[in-house]
Amino acid sequence: MKKIKYIFASLLLSSFLACDTDYIGDPDNPEIAPSTQLVTSAQFDLAFELNNQWTGARATLGFAQYWAQTFYTDENRYALRVSQIDSSWEWPYRILTDLKKVIELNENPETAALMSAYGDNNNQIQASRIMMAFTFSKLVDTFGDVPYWSYGQKNNTAFEGLRLEEGINSPAYTDAETIYEDLLAELLDAANKMNTSKTVFTSGDNIYNGDAAMWVKFAHSIRLRLAAHIHNYNNTLATSVFNESDANAFSSNADNATFVYGSDDITGGPWHDAFTVGARRDFGPALSFTELLYNRVGPFSSVSEEDPRVTKYFDTRLGTAEVVGLPYGFGNAAARAIDDEGIPSSEIIKPNYNQVLLSFAEMEFIRSEFNGWDQTHYESGVKASMESWNISSSDADNYVALLPTASEENVLTQKYIALYMDGREAWTEYRRTGYPNTLTVPGDTYGTATFTTLVPGLNTIPNRITYPQNEQLLNNSNWDAARQGLSDGDTMVSKLFWDVN
């Protein structure tokens, strides 16, 4: 009998899930969970739970204005539900707890020998550190200061981040900038300690199939992403990180960190679950995005051809000649007046959708930025994005030849287009750079409707998501300390440290 048991230890009191996974053959003799099972669970949750209809379609894919809602449009005016905020907070900590367990099982002398059957002990630890750093970056970029645990600082009693533990009922928050600095160090240390001559995981690794060299590339590529985030805030550190990791980061689409879902309703992706299993028709392309793809707005308006990705990103409905977008932020009446809006493409809705966590195209745009908006990397980024969506090289070459030359606006707008389906990262890019400048913002008008938010005091696209209410109720002193460190308190108005745009 196989039994997976999640023990929600002090969930309401601590914000964390302490996760025990017991595989029980004999109820009187529980066995230890294989680390590969914990890794599979963590990877699936990282891909699915941070990109599903609640945390993605109704939140970050909307913030980035890739998608808009056909009904229940309050979330497009930033009135998030309590459950959405809770999920954006709780799921990363569930993932982190699984990964921390993998580290513990491979370090503990009583279990390390057993775990070695599932991959090299050291490599399992380093890959788990890399995934933890990636997950913590999502938390920080969403909320700001958060409770943090650092493998490299685990024995440093002075470090204020060791809080990812069972039995800690009131975890302290670590400063977001401190976390960033530690994540950059964690990723470099994990990459340096990875033994590329040995397997990471013998099974269960649905991102890199146990290939240690690919995990090293992933670590360096995450560093480039984080360096870009702080580029305008701490140019010295960002440039140093870029120079350390550039040569070891992704060099082709074959390197992309991609999670491939299963082919059935249970293991299929979030959009198959929403559109096919759940029969939802709540979402369609945002008008601001389709107008950009058809070159009617933005820096590519002089380009005579539509972006060939538009028909890879979306399918048409009701026989329309082109993909019809939904006005974002203007309320129910404006959205419901559109009855022929496009839908996400069949490639996205299929069960075994490929969820890209980090891409070569993104690395190329980052390289262009750090090299003074370089033309070669700019073009390479656009072509890599198109290749990943199965657009022919000739069509990609023809379109790129029509684009205006590299500049800050052009590179960052193309980066935004290429980040489609990663709403959280596109939202981060908008916050730190202000691009694309084609998004609809509060105060804009559409017909007789005006974009007004439903959040008191918020007159922009949100700068962050507020902490869960349970933190205010059950971890009040630590929440209060974190709140006081924010420019406008625990509100969507407060900017994160790297947001100096």
XYZ file of C-alpha atoms in Angstrom:
501
model
C 0.000 0.000 0.000
C 1.385 3.403 -0.974
C 0.380 6.309 1.152
C 1.457 9.927 0.757
C 0.690 11.920 3.844
C 1.108 15.669 4.159
C 1.199 16.780 7.772
C 0.201 20.410 8.040
C 2.199 21.167 11.167
C 1.181 24.460 12.674
C 0.014 25.742 9.293
C -2.068 28.577 10.657
C 0.493 29.326 13.327
C 3.635 29.237 11.248
C 2.870 29.851 7.589
C 4.732 26.668 6.743
C 3.825 23.112 5.914
C 5.983 20.502 7.546
C 5.814 17.695 5.033
C 6.254 14.070 6.038
C 5.917 11.605 3.181
C 5.600 8.032 4.408
C 5.492 5.039 2.096
C 3.975 2.319 4.208
C 4.289 -1.320 3.276
C 3.514 -2.515 6.792
C 1.614 -0.135 9.078
C 3.926 -1.129 11.920
C 7.126 -0.626 9.890
C 7.050 2.652 7.918
C 9.702 3.059 5.264
C 11.576 6.221 4.267
C 10.328 8.102 1.228
C 12.598 7.924 -1.818
C 14.077 11.357 -2.471
C 13.017 11.035 -6.114
C 9.353 11.032 -5.082
C 9.823 14.230 -3.103
C 11.584 15.836 -6.062
C 8.823 14.826 -8.483
C 6.230 16.314 -6.144
C 8.199 19.538 -5.692
C 8.774 20.004 -9.425
C 5.155 19.327 -10.337
C 3.927 21.780 -7.704
C 6.467 24.400 -8.787
C 5.244 24.178 -12.377
C 1.516 23.706 -11.688
C 0.579 25.541 -8.510
C 2.377 28.795 -9.350
C 0.908 28.846 -12.864
C -2.647 27.617 -12.519
C -5.925 29.451 -13.033
C -5.849 30.940 -9.524
C -2.263 32.122 -9.133
C -1.686 32.595 -12.859
C -4.758 33.290 -14.976
C -6.587 35.302 -12.317
C -3.463 37.010 -10.995
C -0.009 37.221 -12.587
C -0.996 36.450 -16.194
C -3.459 39.288 -15.719
C -0.978 41.636 -14.041
C 1.257 41.121 -17.094
C -1.792 41.550 -19.376
C -1.201 38.390 -21.326
C -4.716 37.253 -20.434
C -7.891 39.016 -19.386
C -11.075 37.641 -17.871
C -14.355 37.274 -19.665
C -16.389 37.171 -16.438
C -15.686 37.973 -12.792
C -13.329 40.759 -13.833
C -12.726 42.167 -10.353
C -9.336 40.429 -10.300
C -8.395 42.370 -13.438
C -8.905 45.416 -11.249
C -6.621 43.846 -8.631
C -9.195 42.713 -6.062
C -7.559 39.332 -5.420
C -9.340 36.669 -3.397
C -7.964 35.575 -0.051
C -7.440 32.068 -1.437
C -5.282 33.392 -4.285
C -2.988 35.234 -1.915
C -2.827 32.213 0.379
C -1.889 29.924 -2.521
C 0.871 32.252 -3.708
C 2.342 32.064 -0.195
C 1.623 28.525 0.955
C 2.511 26.514 -2.151
C 6.106 27.741 -2.356
C 6.618 26.736 1.259
C 5.201 23.283 0.601
C 7.674 22.950 -2.264
C 10.520 24.246 -0.120
C 9.716 21.792 2.658
C 9.891 18.855 0.223
C 13.254 20.073 -1.072
C 14.641 20.640 2.397
C 13.627 17.076 3.244
C 15.642 15.806 0.271
C 18.682 17.638 1.638
C 18.177 16.200 5.107
C 17.770 12.638 3.826
C 20.999 12.912 1.863
C 22.961 14.460 4.727
C 21.758 12.235 7.545
C 24.160 9.279 7.990
C 21.204 7.058 8.865
C 19.481 7.673 5.508
C 22.226 8.838 3.113
C 23.204 5.313 2.039
C 19.591 4.514 1.173
C 19.216 7.802 -0.748
C 22.350 7.036 -2.785
C 20.277 4.478 -4.691
C 18.334 7.422 -6.142
C 21.349 9.487 -7.238
C 24.598 10.918 -5.976
C 24.043 12.264 -2.448
C 25.973 15.466 -3.041
C 24.302 16.185 -6.373
C 20.838 15.660 -4.909
C 21.672 18.268 -2.279
C 22.981 20.778 -4.811
C 20.012 20.368 -7.184
C 17.643 20.834 -4.247
C 19.462 24.029 -3.287
C 19.085 25.316 -6.847
C 15.347 24.588 -6.848
C 15.000 26.167 -3.419
C 16.709 29.333 -4.635
C 14.402 29.473 -7.658
C 11.351 29.017 -5.427
C 12.449 31.603 -2.872
C 13.002 34.116 -5.686
C 9.336 33.697 -6.624
C 8.274 34.424 -3.057
C 10.463 37.497 -2.716
C 9.436 38.943 -6.082
C 5.795 38.541 -5.096
C 5.775 39.696 -1.463
C 9.137 41.216 -0.475
C 10.548 40.173 2.914
C 9.630 36.562 3.734
C 10.652 33.847 6.208
C 13.793 32.285 4.725
C 16.083 29.303 5.115
C 19.607 29.218 3.720
C 21.592 26.008 3.349
C 24.865 27.911 3.347
C 23.934 29.805 6.506
C 22.279 26.929 8.338
C 24.953 26.788 11.046
C 25.238 30.550 11.456
C 23.170 31.375 14.527
C 23.474 35.086 13.783
C 21.792 34.741 10.418
C 18.157 35.821 10.633
C 16.887 33.449 7.996
C 16.807 30.000 9.537
C 13.092 29.600 9.904
C 12.033 26.799 7.566
C 11.741 24.296 10.400
C 9.038 22.216 12.018
C 7.798 23.640 15.273
C 8.638 27.287 14.507
C 5.269 28.848 15.212
C 6.161 32.470 14.531
C 8.798 32.679 11.809
C 10.738 35.893 11.460
C 11.002 37.559 8.072
C 14.346 38.081 6.356
C 15.019 41.287 4.456
C 14.382 40.807 0.728
C 17.686 42.356 -0.323
C 19.569 40.068 2.071
C 17.725 37.073 0.623
C 18.701 38.107 -2.900
C 22.364 38.371 -1.976
C 22.226 34.966 -0.328
C 20.372 33.372 -3.257
C 23.106 34.539 -5.619
C 25.725 33.002 -3.327
C 23.710 29.799 -2.870
C 23.335 29.287 -6.606
C 27.029 29.794 -7.310
C 28.093 27.514 -4.466
C 25.655 24.778 -5.521
C 26.827 24.972 -9.137
C 30.474 24.789 -8.086
C 29.842 21.770 -5.863
C 27.858 19.798 -8.433
C 29.785 16.772 -9.712
C 28.993 16.639 -13.415
C 30.431 13.140 -13.766
C 27.656 11.710 -11.593
C 23.879 11.484 -11.883
C 21.697 13.852 -9.890
C 18.509 11.755 -9.702
C 18.067 8.292 -11.188
C 14.393 9.043 -11.809
C 11.745 11.603 -10.971
C 13.615 14.623 -12.380
C 11.145 15.907 -14.950
C 13.197 18.997 -15.731
C 16.677 17.666 -16.591
C 16.388 13.884 -16.226
C 19.211 13.770 -13.694
C 21.797 15.546 -15.894
C 24.184 17.339 -13.530
C 25.701 19.551 -16.230
C 22.253 20.902 -17.058
C 21.590 21.678 -13.404
C 24.798 23.718 -13.356
C 23.573 25.695 -16.377
C 20.214 26.218 -14.688
C 21.878 27.630 -11.563
C 23.954 30.112 -13.563
C 20.928 31.106 -15.654
C 18.866 31.853 -12.530
C 21.753 34.063 -11.411
C 21.519 36.000 -14.671
C 17.785 36.506 -14.129
C 18.319 37.781 -10.594
C 21.199 39.983 -11.769
C 18.834 41.581 -14.288
C 16.308 42.214 -11.527
C 18.830 44.237 -9.509
C 20.615 45.786 -12.499
C 19.176 49.263 -11.933
C 19.384 49.001 -8.140
C 22.893 47.611 -7.593
C 24.734 47.755 -10.882
C 28.051 46.716 -9.345
C 26.728 43.473 -7.874
C 24.576 42.752 -10.914
C 27.488 43.174 -13.314
C 29.737 41.016 -11.155
C 27.149 38.227 -11.095
C 26.610 38.514 -14.842
C 30.334 38.255 -15.537
C 30.647 35.209 -13.242
C 27.755 33.282 -14.748
C 27.259 34.399 -18.348
C 29.570 31.831 -19.954
C 27.963 28.986 -17.991
C 24.317 29.946 -18.568
C 21.966 28.618 -21.271
C 23.416 28.637 -24.783
C 20.509 27.180 -26.793
C 16.868 26.153 -26.480
C 18.076 22.641 -25.662
C 19.077 24.037 -22.259
C 15.645 25.418 -21.353
C 14.342 24.489 -17.916
C 11.021 22.925 -18.919
C 8.540 20.824 -16.994
C 6.490 18.508 -19.219
C 3.143 17.511 -17.733
C 1.562 14.102 -18.105
C -0.895 13.056 -20.787
C -3.955 12.407 -18.627
C -6.394 14.459 -16.558
C -4.561 13.754 -13.292
C -1.031 14.637 -14.335
C -1.914 17.073 -17.121
C -1.109 20.762 -17.063
C -3.073 23.581 -15.417
C -4.639 24.846 -18.647
C -5.898 21.408 -19.637
C -7.298 21.216 -16.119
C -8.986 24.609 -16.424
C -10.225 24.624 -20.026
C -10.874 20.927 -20.683
C -11.441 19.211 -17.336
C -13.068 22.239 -15.702
C -14.680 23.495 -18.949
C -13.790 27.078 -18.013
C -14.173 29.858 -20.538
C -13.177 32.632 -18.169
C -10.004 33.737 -19.950
C -8.886 35.131 -23.272
C -6.055 37.245 -24.631
C -5.749 40.775 -23.280
C -6.431 43.404 -25.920
C -3.236 45.280 -25.070
C -1.262 42.121 -25.884
C -2.990 41.292 -29.156
C -2.613 44.896 -30.297
C 1.130 44.621 -29.599
C 1.393 41.321 -31.485
C -0.436 42.798 -34.473
C 1.965 45.798 -34.335
C -0.809 48.331 -33.860
C 0.799 49.770 -30.731
C 4.304 49.897 -29.337
C 7.759 50.191 -30.867
C 7.087 47.745 -33.705
C 4.148 49.608 -35.228
C 6.197 50.279 -38.365
C 6.589 46.529 -38.998
C 4.305 45.513 -41.851
C 3.773 41.905 -40.747
C 2.079 40.598 -37.623
C 4.187 38.760 -35.098
C 4.085 35.086 -36.200
C 3.783 34.019 -32.568
C 0.229 35.369 -32.307
C -1.287 32.202 -33.804
C 0.995 30.028 -31.677
C -0.059 31.809 -28.513
C -3.802 31.907 -29.257
C -6.518 30.250 -31.310
C -9.402 32.191 -32.841
C -13.046 31.583 -32.069
C -16.224 31.838 -34.141
C -14.339 32.080 -37.418
C -12.719 35.453 -36.796
C -9.965 36.495 -39.198
C -7.597 37.280 -36.351
C -7.286 36.773 -32.613
C -9.689 39.084 -30.776
C -8.542 40.476 -27.441
C -10.457 41.417 -24.299
C -10.189 44.896 -22.782
C -8.308 44.580 -19.484
C -9.285 46.508 -16.386
C -12.503 48.112 -17.601
C -15.025 45.963 -15.759
C -17.627 43.335 -16.574
C -19.673 45.236 -19.126
C -16.710 45.995 -21.376
C -15.443 42.407 -21.209
C -18.833 40.793 -21.767
C -19.482 42.945 -24.813
C -16.818 40.863 -26.584
C -18.253 37.497 -27.649
C -15.630 36.290 -30.129
C -12.469 36.598 -28.066
C -9.583 34.237 -28.761
C -8.539 31.433 -26.445
C -5.140 30.030 -25.478
C -3.795 27.809 -28.235
C -4.318 24.061 -28.357
C -0.598 23.664 -27.602
C -1.159 25.334 -24.225
C -4.428 23.553 -23.420
C -3.162 20.055 -24.236
C -2.476 17.851 -21.167
C 1.262 17.420 -21.777
C 1.941 21.126 -22.114
C 5.578 22.168 -21.700
C 5.793 24.689 -18.842
C 8.964 26.724 -19.355
C 10.506 27.805 -16.068
C 13.513 29.579 -17.583
C 14.554 29.939 -21.220
C 17.520 30.589 -23.480
C 15.551 33.422 -25.107
C 15.360 35.207 -21.751
C 19.115 34.773 -21.300
C 19.766 36.368 -24.691
C 17.703 39.438 -23.824
C 19.580 39.701 -20.526
C 22.881 39.459 -22.409
C 21.721 42.233 -24.726
C 20.900 44.410 -21.702
C 24.242 43.851 -19.966
C 26.079 44.522 -23.224
C 24.527 47.922 -23.797
C 21.429 46.710 -25.681
C 23.459 44.583 -28.066
C 21.917 43.826 -31.471
C 23.214 40.264 -31.865
C 21.763 38.961 -28.598
C 18.545 40.899 -29.223
C 17.994 39.148 -32.543
C 19.059 35.814 -31.085
C 16.494 36.194 -28.292
C 13.647 36.821 -30.716
C 14.670 33.890 -32.898
C 15.066 31.580 -29.900
C 11.573 32.468 -28.721
C 10.128 31.767 -32.144
C 12.014 28.488 -32.454
C 10.634 27.351 -29.092
C 7.100 27.910 -30.454
C 7.875 25.903 -33.629
C 8.027 28.840 -36.007
C 10.214 28.064 -39.001
C 13.663 29.621 -39.120
C 12.845 31.325 -42.414
C 9.718 32.969 -40.976
C 11.664 34.008 -37.871
C 14.496 35.441 -39.954
C 12.073 37.361 -42.159
C 10.294 38.896 -39.171
C 13.480 39.787 -37.308
C 14.805 41.514 -40.414
C 11.823 43.894 -40.229
C 12.309 44.843 -36.570
C 13.796 48.182 -35.562
C 17.310 47.980 -34.137
C 18.092 47.125 -30.539
C 17.341 49.716 -27.871
C 16.182 49.522 -24.286
C 12.516 49.716 -25.280
C 12.811 47.311 -28.205
C 14.793 44.670 -26.316
C 12.594 44.782 -23.232
C 9.365 44.744 -25.266
C 10.542 41.703 -27.205
C 11.560 40.116 -23.903
C 8.015 40.678 -22.659
C 6.555 39.017 -25.757
C 8.921 36.053 -25.314
C 7.998 35.643 -21.643
C 4.402 34.795 -22.571
C 2.927 32.250 -20.133
C 5.329 33.327 -17.371
C 3.156 36.095 -16.001
C 5.039 36.402 -12.724
C 8.352 37.129 -14.458
C 6.779 39.496 -16.994
C 5.124 41.363 -14.110
C 8.534 41.623 -12.428
C 10.067 42.965 -15.645
C 7.351 45.603 -15.958
C 7.851 46.709 -12.364
C 11.611 47.052 -12.670
C 11.714 48.656 -16.153
C 8.327 50.141 -17.043
C 8.249 48.110 -20.269
C 6.266 47.369 -22.236
C 4.635 50.780 -22.147
C 1.658 49.396 -24.047
C -0.219 47.960 -21.053
C -3.485 49.565 -20.023
C -3.129 51.294 -16.674
C -5.537 52.825 -14.186
C -6.978 56.026 -15.609
C -7.035 54.766 -19.210
C -10.348 54.770 -21.051
C -12.021 52.261 -23.356
C -15.165 53.582 -24.968
C -17.132 55.064 -22.094
C -15.385 52.912 -19.439
C -12.452 54.026 -17.303
C -9.873 51.671 -15.803
C -10.303 52.071 -12.061
C -8.854 49.677 -9.516
C -10.884 48.139 -6.711
C -8.029 48.428 -4.211
C -8.087 51.617 -2.100
C -5.030 53.770 -2.689
C -3.786 51.770 -5.687
C -3.603 53.754 -8.891
C -1.010 51.703 -10.760
C -0.363 48.119 -11.741
C 0.368 46.417 -8.371
C 3.921 46.630 -7.074
C 3.499 43.534 -4.894
C 0.877 41.240 -3.373
C -0.076 41.731 0.252
C 0.828 39.166 2.907
C -1.803 36.525 3.743
C -4.315 37.504 6.405
C -3.210 34.590 8.584
C 0.177 36.260 8.940
C -1.513 39.334 10.378
C -3.615 37.233 12.734
C -1.231 34.508 13.871
C 2.287 35.821 13.259
C 1.489 39.421 14.036
C 4.734 40.701 15.534
C 6.872 39.417 12.654
C 4.309 40.537 10.076
C 4.242 43.975 11.696
C 8.024 44.253 11.517
C 7.955 43.328 7.815
C 5.084 45.746 7.173
C 6.952 48.631 8.732
C 9.880 47.992 6.416
C 7.694 48.620 3.358
C 7.377 52.118 1.931
C 3.575 52.154 2.117
C 2.976 49.304 4.534
C 1.503 45.933 3.630
C -0.239 47.210 0.509
C -0.043 46.659 -3.234
C 1.396 50.181 -3.501
C 4.687 49.427 -1.706
C 7.634 48.810 -4.005
C 10.167 46.022 -3.594
C 13.806 46.971 -3.085
C 14.830 46.383 -6.719
C 11.896 48.387 -8.109
C 13.545 51.757 -8.722
C 11.737 52.476 -11.983
